[in-house]
């Protein structure tokens, strides 16, 4: 009789080094999530104090837009730099500078200074994702790489949840409550001390960095070697195959990013308006909705990674886009009972925010190691040059359509574009990373 042995659990083959890299990337993204959602929650209070005579919707949108714009610039630059000086070093620098600028935001004296500090904070926030994503992808094996991406990406949802919970207790502290929220953003600087000693550099990056240096020291290079030493951003746009993947990825990234910043950031305010109409506290219900939404998002992040390893990248990402298309009108247009709306916040968050995991899952598998951080960061962050228009124009769009419901439903049609693009991307489940 033949003995049947069960396959070992996926996590058994992973050593501490891989888990440390994942924890570092997850916590870096958690801090980014806290800072981003803290801005969403506090912008109204901050600008009421810093610019009491202005149009609240316009200046809130402008502040969030400037953060996104800085995020886009910093993310692309950070990805390029990470391909030249290393993933670990850029991750450490990003977290340290982010702590400095978000802490300084607490001391803004007028709305102009607040806007500049938000722009600088966005620049430092942006450079974290591409480096963390590349580090995790390069250190984890093919059978668990998507799972690691989901566990890394859920840090954003955890940060959103922590920000919502913190604001629930800090908001009642008075007019300066928003300043206390940004002071909490200094804490990641202490994490950078652990990162400096506890997380190694990617072996894959170390090898390509050594090869690049040796080629650059030579006088005569072949065409292939010359391409290898070409400026990374130029190479991903010059190579026909990489250019095609970059365009496809950028379209999907724009769909995910524009839809979230243009629609889902209004979930707390929308729920708060329903609560106020029923005679409840708008602020309390908005905070509760934010926490519930992000609980769903955390589950969505992790689930996408596991599903991508089980069923493949294409089918999983297509399902998330399709479900987001359906869940947007379900939440904003067709449901009016407050209890049911809160429940649907979790389901909506599972798909609309959880879908972000497709990027750390799929994008590192598009690019070779010497271009990986540049390519992934470019696709992830370039979308913000379009997406920053979402919060900037959201107030006008909502007014044009007569409220959140119709505006969100119309904007949600952008998910159809993502569904159309997915089939043109390669299926990479189980494959080794391109070298």
Short mmCIF file of C-alpha atoms in Angstrom, two decimals:
data_model
loop_
_atom_site.label_atom_id
_atom_site.label_comp_id
_atom_site.label_asym_id
_atom_site.label_seq_id
_atom_site.Cartn_x
_atom_site.Cartn_y
_atom_site.Cartn_z
CA UNK A 1 0.00 0.00 0.00
CA UNK A 2 1.44 3.38 -1.03
CA UNK A 3 1.74 5.93 1.73
CA UNK A 4 0.03 9.23 0.88
CA UNK A 5 1.73 12.29 2.28
CA UNK A 6 -0.03 15.58 2.60
CA UNK A 7 1.68 18.60 1.12
CA UNK A 8 3.36 20.78 3.72
CA UNK A 9 1.58 24.06 4.53
CA UNK A 10 2.73 26.94 2.33
CA UNK A 11 4.36 28.79 5.23
CA UNK A 12 6.60 25.91 6.38
CA UNK A 13 9.33 26.65 3.83
CA UNK A 14 9.71 30.29 4.88
CA UNK A 15 12.54 31.43 7.13
CA UNK A 16 12.70 34.43 9.46
CA UNK A 17 14.42 36.62 6.91
CA UNK A 18 11.41 36.45 4.58
CA UNK A 19 8.99 37.20 7.41
CA UNK A 20 11.09 40.17 8.54
CA UNK A 21 10.98 41.64 5.04
CA UNK A 22 7.20 41.18 4.96
CA UNK A 23 6.72 42.75 8.39
CA UNK A 24 8.87 45.73 7.40
CA UNK A 25 6.89 46.32 4.20
CA UNK A 26 3.58 45.78 5.98
CA UNK A 27 4.39 48.23 8.78
CA UNK A 28 5.71 50.80 6.33
CA UNK A 29 2.43 50.59 4.43
CA UNK A 30 0.46 50.65 7.71
CA UNK A 31 2.09 53.97 8.62
CA UNK A 32 1.30 55.32 5.17
CA UNK A 33 -2.30 54.18 5.58
CA UNK A 34 -2.61 55.85 8.97
CA UNK A 35 -1.25 59.12 7.63
CA UNK A 36 -3.42 59.08 4.51
CA UNK A 37 -6.66 58.31 6.32
CA UNK A 38 -5.79 60.74 9.11
CA UNK A 39 -5.76 63.45 6.46
CA UNK A 40 -9.12 62.34 5.07
CA UNK A 41 -10.65 62.38 8.56
CA UNK A 42 -9.10 65.62 9.81
CA UNK A 43 -8.82 67.85 6.73
CA UNK A 44 -12.19 69.46 7.39
CA UNK A 45 -11.36 70.29 11.01
CA UNK A 46 -7.84 71.47 10.17
CA UNK A 47 -8.93 73.78 7.37
CA UNK A 48 -11.81 75.15 9.41
CA UNK A 49 -9.15 76.42 11.81
CA UNK A 50 -6.47 77.36 9.27
CA UNK A 51 -8.76 78.85 6.59
CA UNK A 52 -12.17 79.56 8.17
CA UNK A 53 -13.44 81.74 5.33
CA UNK A 54 -12.82 79.31 2.47
CA UNK A 55 -15.04 76.84 0.63
CA UNK A 56 -14.57 73.65 2.72
CA UNK A 57 -15.17 71.13 -0.08
CA UNK A 58 -12.74 72.89 -2.44
CA UNK A 59 -9.90 73.28 0.08
CA UNK A 60 -10.28 69.75 1.45
CA UNK A 61 -10.14 68.43 -2.11
CA UNK A 62 -7.13 70.64 -2.89
CA UNK A 63 -5.25 69.42 0.19
CA UNK A 64 -5.88 65.74 -0.61
CA UNK A 65 -5.01 66.39 -4.26
CA UNK A 66 -1.66 67.94 -3.32
CA UNK A 67 -0.86 64.92 -1.15
CA UNK A 68 -1.66 62.63 -4.08
CA UNK A 69 0.41 64.73 -6.46
CA UNK A 70 3.40 64.57 -4.13
CA UNK A 71 2.80 60.85 -3.70
CA UNK A 72 2.98 60.33 -7.45
CA UNK A 73 6.25 62.26 -7.84
CA UNK A 74 7.88 60.71 -4.78
CA UNK A 75 6.75 57.22 -5.68
CA UNK A 76 8.28 57.28 -9.16
CA UNK A 77 11.53 58.85 -7.94
CA UNK A 78 11.73 56.42 -5.02
CA UNK A 79 11.26 53.41 -7.30
CA UNK A 80 14.02 54.58 -9.62
CA UNK A 81 16.39 55.24 -6.72
CA UNK A 82 15.61 51.81 -5.20
CA UNK A 83 16.80 50.12 -8.39
CA UNK A 84 20.14 51.90 -8.04
CA UNK A 85 20.92 52.05 -4.30
CA UNK A 86 18.79 49.21 -2.91
CA UNK A 87 15.32 48.42 -1.57
CA UNK A 88 16.20 48.44 2.13
CA UNK A 89 18.01 51.77 2.06
CA UNK A 90 15.19 53.62 0.28
CA UNK A 91 12.56 52.05 2.55
CA UNK A 92 14.48 53.30 5.59
CA UNK A 93 14.92 56.79 4.15
CA UNK A 94 11.26 57.03 3.13
CA UNK A 95 9.91 56.11 6.56
CA UNK A 96 12.28 58.52 8.33
CA UNK A 97 11.41 61.50 6.11
CA UNK A 98 7.71 60.69 6.24
CA UNK A 99 7.86 60.85 10.05
CA UNK A 100 9.52 64.26 9.90
CA UNK A 101 7.06 65.89 7.51
CA UNK A 102 3.87 64.45 8.98
CA UNK A 103 5.03 65.59 12.41
CA UNK A 104 5.71 69.08 11.06
CA UNK A 105 2.18 69.13 9.60
CA UNK A 106 0.90 69.36 13.18
CA UNK A 107 2.56 72.78 13.48
CA UNK A 108 1.10 74.36 10.33
CA UNK A 109 0.18 78.00 11.00
CA UNK A 110 -2.01 78.69 7.95
CA UNK A 111 -3.54 76.74 5.09
CA UNK A 112 -0.66 77.55 2.73
CA UNK A 113 1.92 76.03 5.09
CA UNK A 114 -0.37 73.04 5.64
CA UNK A 115 -0.66 72.55 1.86
CA UNK A 116 3.13 72.65 1.35
CA UNK A 117 3.74 70.20 4.20
CA UNK A 118 1.09 67.85 2.81
CA UNK A 119 2.82 67.96 -0.58
CA UNK A 120 6.18 67.08 1.01
CA UNK A 121 4.59 64.36 3.11
CA UNK A 122 3.08 62.91 -0.06
CA UNK A 123 6.51 62.83 -1.72
CA UNK A 124 7.97 60.77 1.13
CA UNK A 125 4.89 58.54 1.40
CA UNK A 126 5.08 57.62 -2.27
CA UNK A 127 8.60 56.21 -2.21
CA UNK A 128 7.73 53.50 0.34
CA UNK A 129 5.39 51.25 -1.66
CA UNK A 130 7.55 50.35 -4.67
CA UNK A 131 10.56 49.52 -2.54
CA UNK A 132 8.60 47.40 -0.05
CA UNK A 133 6.77 45.59 -2.85
CA UNK A 134 10.00 44.76 -4.68
CA UNK A 135 11.72 43.62 -1.49
CA UNK A 136 8.93 41.19 -0.60
CA UNK A 137 8.49 39.87 -4.16
CA UNK A 138 12.21 39.18 -4.51
CA UNK A 139 12.55 37.40 -1.18
CA UNK A 140 9.42 35.22 -1.24
CA UNK A 141 9.09 31.99 -3.32
CA UNK A 142 6.66 31.74 -6.28
CA UNK A 143 4.09 29.54 -4.49
CA UNK A 144 3.59 32.13 -1.72
CA UNK A 145 4.49 35.41 -3.39
CA UNK A 146 0.91 36.59 -3.96
CA UNK A 147 -0.03 35.65 -0.40
CA UNK A 148 2.85 37.78 0.86
CA UNK A 149 1.67 40.67 -1.35
CA UNK A 150 -1.81 40.45 0.17
CA UNK A 151 -0.42 40.36 3.70
CA UNK A 152 1.81 43.34 2.89
CA UNK A 153 -0.96 45.37 1.26
CA UNK A 154 -3.35 44.82 4.17
CA UNK A 155 -1.08 47.16 6.12
CA UNK A 156 -2.82 50.05 4.37
CA UNK A 157 -6.22 48.89 5.64
CA UNK A 158 -4.78 48.37 9.12
CA UNK A 159 -3.44 51.92 9.01
CA UNK A 160 -6.83 53.23 7.88
CA UNK A 161 -8.52 51.32 10.71
CA UNK A 162 -6.06 52.57 13.32
CA UNK A 163 -6.56 56.14 12.09
CA UNK A 164 -10.35 55.78 12.31
CA UNK A 165 -10.11 54.34 15.81
CA UNK A 166 -7.63 57.01 16.95
CA UNK A 167 -9.81 59.80 15.56
CA UNK A 168 -12.82 58.39 17.41
CA UNK A 169 -11.03 59.23 20.69
CA UNK A 170 -8.99 62.27 19.60
CA UNK A 171 -11.73 64.18 17.73
CA UNK A 172 -13.53 65.28 20.95
CA UNK A 173 -10.33 66.92 22.27
CA UNK A 174 -11.12 70.27 20.68
CA UNK A 175 -10.10 72.50 17.79
CA UNK A 176 -6.48 71.27 17.87
CA UNK A 177 -7.43 67.59 17.74
CA UNK A 178 -6.19 67.32 14.15
CA UNK A 179 -2.72 68.38 15.30
CA UNK A 180 -2.57 65.47 17.75
CA UNK A 181 -3.37 63.05 14.93
CA UNK A 182 -0.42 64.23 12.88
CA UNK A 183 1.89 64.15 15.90
CA UNK A 184 1.19 60.43 16.11
CA UNK A 185 2.77 60.18 12.67
CA UNK A 186 6.19 60.73 14.24
CA UNK A 187 6.13 57.23 15.78
CA UNK A 188 7.28 55.39 12.60
CA UNK A 189 10.73 56.98 13.07
CA UNK A 190 11.29 54.51 15.91
CA UNK A 191 10.38 51.64 13.59
CA UNK A 192 13.12 52.81 11.23
CA UNK A 193 15.68 51.94 13.93
CA UNK A 194 14.55 48.30 13.85
CA UNK A 195 14.41 48.30 10.06
CA UNK A 196 18.02 49.42 9.91
CA UNK A 197 19.21 46.39 11.87
CA UNK A 198 16.59 43.68 11.35
CA UNK A 199 15.89 43.60 7.61
CA UNK A 200 18.46 42.45 5.02
CA UNK A 201 18.83 43.66 1.43
CA UNK A 202 17.38 41.61 -1.41
CA UNK A 203 19.93 39.11 -2.79
CA UNK A 204 18.41 39.48 -6.25
CA UNK A 205 18.98 43.23 -6.21
CA UNK A 206 22.53 42.80 -4.86
CA UNK A 207 23.41 40.57 -7.83
CA UNK A 208 22.00 42.90 -10.48
CA UNK A 209 23.60 45.92 -8.81
CA UNK A 210 26.97 44.15 -9.00
CA UNK A 211 26.43 43.30 -12.66
CA UNK A 212 25.37 46.87 -13.50
CA UNK A 213 28.46 48.26 -11.78
CA UNK A 214 30.80 45.88 -13.62
CA UNK A 215 29.21 46.72 -16.99
CA UNK A 216 29.41 50.45 -16.36
CA UNK A 217 33.12 50.06 -15.60
CA UNK A 218 33.74 48.49 -19.00
CA UNK A 219 34.44 50.55 -22.08
CA UNK A 220 32.75 48.43 -24.75
CA UNK A 221 29.27 46.91 -24.34
CA UNK A 222 27.00 44.81 -26.53
CA UNK A 223 23.52 46.10 -27.39
CA UNK A 224 22.00 43.85 -24.71
CA UNK A 225 24.49 45.04 -22.11
CA UNK A 226 23.90 48.66 -23.10
CA UNK A 227 20.16 48.17 -22.52
CA UNK A 228 20.92 46.69 -19.12
CA UNK A 229 22.74 49.84 -18.04
CA UNK A 230 20.22 52.24 -19.61
CA UNK A 231 18.35 54.57 -17.26
CA UNK A 232 15.61 52.42 -15.73
CA UNK A 233 12.61 54.64 -16.48
CA UNK A 234 13.73 55.02 -20.09
CA UNK A 235 14.16 51.24 -20.44
CA UNK A 236 10.64 50.28 -19.31
CA UNK A 237 9.25 52.69 -21.89
CA UNK A 238 11.71 51.86 -24.71
CA UNK A 239 11.46 48.06 -24.63
CA UNK A 240 8.31 47.08 -26.64
CA UNK A 241 7.28 44.23 -24.32
CA UNK A 242 7.81 46.24 -21.14
CA UNK A 243 6.14 49.30 -22.66
CA UNK A 244 3.02 47.24 -23.42
CA UNK A 245 2.90 45.85 -19.88
CA UNK A 246 3.49 49.32 -18.45
CA UNK A 247 0.60 50.78 -20.45
CA UNK A 248 -1.78 47.95 -19.48
CA UNK A 249 -0.78 48.15 -15.83
CA UNK A 250 -1.10 51.94 -15.81
CA UNK A 251 -4.65 51.81 -17.16
CA UNK A 252 -5.72 49.34 -14.47
CA UNK A 253 -3.87 51.32 -11.81
CA UNK A 254 -5.69 54.48 -12.88
CA UNK A 255 -9.02 52.67 -12.64
CA UNK A 256 -8.30 51.40 -9.12
CA UNK A 257 -6.84 54.66 -7.87
CA UNK A 258 -9.21 57.14 -9.48
CA UNK A 259 -12.26 55.12 -8.42
CA UNK A 260 -11.10 54.87 -4.82
CA UNK A 261 -10.06 58.50 -4.39
CA UNK A 262 -13.01 59.80 -6.37
CA UNK A 263 -15.69 57.58 -4.79
CA UNK A 264 -14.74 55.55 -1.74
CA UNK A 265 -13.11 58.37 0.23
CA UNK A 266 -16.64 59.79 0.53
CA UNK A 267 -18.01 56.68 2.29
CA UNK A 268 -17.65 58.16 5.83
CA UNK A 269 -19.24 61.47 4.80
CA UNK A 270 -22.05 59.66 2.97
CA UNK A 271 -22.87 57.46 5.95
CA UNK A 272 -22.63 60.49 8.23
CA UNK A 273 -25.22 62.31 6.09
CA UNK A 274 -27.62 59.36 6.35
CA UNK A 275 -27.10 59.20 10.12
CA UNK A 276 -27.70 62.95 10.49
CA UNK A 277 -30.95 62.65 8.53
CA UNK A 278 -32.04 59.96 11.02
CA UNK A 279 -31.19 62.17 13.98
CA UNK A 280 -27.86 60.50 14.89
CA UNK A 281 -24.36 61.94 15.28
CA UNK A 282 -22.81 62.36 11.82
CA UNK A 283 -19.24 62.35 13.19
CA UNK A 284 -19.71 59.17 15.21
CA UNK A 285 -21.29 57.25 12.35
CA UNK A 286 -18.71 58.53 9.86
CA UNK A 287 -15.93 57.20 12.09
CA UNK A 288 -17.75 53.89 12.56
CA UNK A 289 -18.30 53.57 8.81
CA UNK A 290 -14.60 54.18 8.19
CA UNK A 291 -13.62 51.41 10.60
CA UNK A 292 -16.16 48.94 9.16
CA UNK A 293 -15.14 49.78 5.60
CA UNK A 294 -11.50 49.12 6.43
CA UNK A 295 -12.21 45.84 8.22
CA UNK A 296 -13.71 44.69 4.92
CA UNK A 297 -10.73 46.10 3.02
CA UNK A 298 -8.22 44.21 5.18
CA UNK A 299 -10.03 40.96 4.43
CA UNK A 300 -10.15 41.93 0.75
CA UNK A 301 -6.40 42.63 0.57
CA UNK A 302 -5.46 39.29 2.05
CA UNK A 303 -8.10 37.32 0.14
CA UNK A 304 -6.97 38.67 -3.24
CA UNK A 305 -3.43 37.45 -2.60
CA UNK A 306 -4.54 33.95 -1.60
CA UNK A 307 -7.06 33.78 -4.47
CA UNK A 308 -4.41 34.89 -6.98
CA UNK A 309 -2.16 32.01 -5.88
CA UNK A 310 -5.06 29.58 -6.03
CA UNK A 311 -7.01 30.64 -9.11
CA UNK A 312 -4.60 32.86 -11.03
CA UNK A 313 -4.07 36.57 -11.45
CA UNK A 314 -6.46 37.26 -14.32
CA UNK A 315 -9.63 35.69 -12.94
CA UNK A 316 -9.11 37.11 -9.47
CA UNK A 317 -8.46 40.69 -10.58
CA UNK A 318 -11.36 40.60 -13.05
CA UNK A 319 -13.69 39.43 -10.26
CA UNK A 320 -12.63 42.29 -7.99
CA UNK A 321 -13.25 44.89 -10.70
CA UNK A 322 -16.65 43.40 -11.54
CA UNK A 323 -17.72 43.19 -7.89
CA UNK A 324 -16.63 46.82 -7.32
CA UNK A 325 -18.76 47.88 -10.27
CA UNK A 326 -21.81 46.23 -8.69
CA UNK A 327 -21.15 47.20 -5.08
CA UNK A 328 -20.84 50.94 -5.79
CA UNK A 329 -24.53 51.51 -6.65
CA UNK A 330 -25.59 48.89 -4.07
CA UNK A 331 -24.02 51.00 -1.32
CA UNK A 332 -24.57 54.53 -2.59
CA UNK A 333 -27.79 54.32 -4.57
CA UNK A 334 -29.97 51.34 -3.68
CA UNK A 335 -29.60 51.06 0.10
CA UNK A 336 -31.08 53.53 2.58
CA UNK A 337 -31.39 51.61 5.87
CA UNK A 338 -28.57 52.80 8.14
CA UNK A 339 -27.79 49.37 9.62
CA UNK A 340 -27.65 47.74 6.20
CA UNK A 341 -25.51 50.58 4.84
CA UNK A 342 -22.94 49.92 7.58
CA UNK A 343 -22.90 46.22 6.69
CA UNK A 344 -22.45 47.01 3.01
CA UNK A 345 -19.52 49.30 3.87
CA UNK A 346 -17.55 46.16 4.75
CA UNK A 347 -18.49 44.38 1.51
CA UNK A 348 -17.74 47.48 -0.55
CA UNK A 349 -14.38 47.91 1.19
CA UNK A 350 -13.53 44.23 0.52
CA UNK A 351 -13.60 44.85 -3.24
CA UNK A 352 -13.02 48.58 -3.88
CA UNK A 353 -10.05 48.99 -1.53
CA UNK A 354 -9.06 45.32 -1.33
CA UNK A 355 -8.45 45.30 -5.08
CA UNK A 356 -5.25 47.32 -4.58
CA UNK A 357 -3.49 44.03 -3.84
CA UNK A 358 -3.42 43.20 -7.55
CA UNK A 359 -0.56 45.69 -7.90
CA UNK A 360 1.96 44.16 -5.45
CA UNK A 361 0.89 40.71 -6.71
CA UNK A 362 1.13 41.30 -10.46
CA UNK A 363 3.43 44.26 -11.14
CA UNK A 364 6.69 42.75 -9.77
CA UNK A 365 6.06 39.82 -12.14
CA UNK A 366 6.01 42.15 -15.17
CA UNK A 367 9.59 43.46 -14.79
CA UNK A 368 13.12 42.03 -14.45
CA UNK A 369 15.00 42.65 -11.21
CA UNK A 370 17.11 45.61 -12.37
CA UNK A 371 13.91 47.44 -13.43
CA UNK A 372 11.39 46.03 -10.94
CA UNK A 373 11.11 48.87 -8.43
CA UNK A 374 11.05 51.47 -11.22
CA UNK A 375 8.34 49.63 -13.19
CA UNK A 376 6.12 48.77 -10.25
CA UNK A 377 6.46 52.24 -8.70
CA UNK A 378 5.80 53.99 -12.02
CA UNK A 379 2.58 52.07 -12.67
CA UNK A 380 1.38 52.38 -9.08
CA UNK A 381 2.17 56.09 -8.74
CA UNK A 382 1.73 57.58 -12.23
CA UNK A 383 -2.01 56.96 -11.82
CA UNK A 384 -2.02 59.60 -9.11
CA UNK A 385 -1.34 62.31 -11.68
CA UNK A 386 -4.84 61.54 -12.94
CA UNK A 387 -6.38 60.38 -9.66
CA UNK A 388 -5.59 63.63 -7.84
CA UNK A 389 -8.32 65.20 -9.95
CA UNK A 390 -10.88 62.94 -8.21
CA UNK A 391 -10.91 64.64 -4.79
CA UNK A 392 -10.25 68.00 -6.44
CA UNK A 393 -13.41 67.77 -8.57
CA UNK A 394 -15.50 65.56 -6.28
CA UNK A 395 -17.34 68.46 -4.67
CA UNK A 396 -18.35 69.84 -8.07
CA UNK A 397 -19.35 66.38 -9.33
CA UNK A 398 -21.48 65.70 -6.26
CA UNK A 399 -23.19 69.07 -6.62
CA UNK A 400 -23.82 68.49 -10.34
CA UNK A 401 -25.49 65.12 -9.75
CA UNK A 402 -27.41 66.31 -6.70
CA UNK A 403 -25.70 64.23 -4.03
CA UNK A 404 -23.34 61.33 -3.33
CA UNK A 405 -25.53 58.54 -4.68
CA UNK A 406 -25.80 59.34 -8.38
CA UNK A 407 -22.30 60.83 -8.56
CA UNK A 408 -20.70 57.70 -7.09
CA UNK A 409 -22.70 55.40 -9.37
CA UNK A 410 -21.70 57.31 -12.50
CA UNK A 411 -18.02 57.49 -11.52
CA UNK A 412 -18.13 53.78 -10.66
CA UNK A 413 -18.57 52.90 -14.34
CA UNK A 414 -14.80 53.31 -14.67
CA UNK A 415 -14.44 49.76 -13.32
CA UNK A 416 -15.66 48.56 -16.74
CA UNK A 417 -12.37 49.83 -18.21
CA UNK A 418 -10.41 47.67 -15.77
CA UNK A 419 -12.47 44.61 -16.70
CA UNK A 420 -11.70 45.19 -20.39
CA UNK A 421 -7.94 45.47 -19.83
CA UNK A 422 -7.36 42.45 -17.56
CA UNK A 423 -7.60 39.79 -20.34
CA UNK A 424 -4.67 41.39 -22.21
CA UNK A 425 -2.25 40.93 -19.28
CA UNK A 426 -0.12 37.76 -18.93
CA UNK A 427 -1.02 35.05 -16.42
CA UNK A 428 2.01 34.72 -14.13
CA UNK A 429 0.79 32.43 -11.34
CA UNK A 430 3.55 30.10 -10.10
CA UNK A 431 6.24 31.53 -12.34
CA UNK A 432 9.66 32.64 -11.15
CA UNK A 433 10.30 36.38 -11.26
CA UNK A 434 11.90 37.53 -14.53
CA UNK A 435 15.62 38.13 -14.14
#
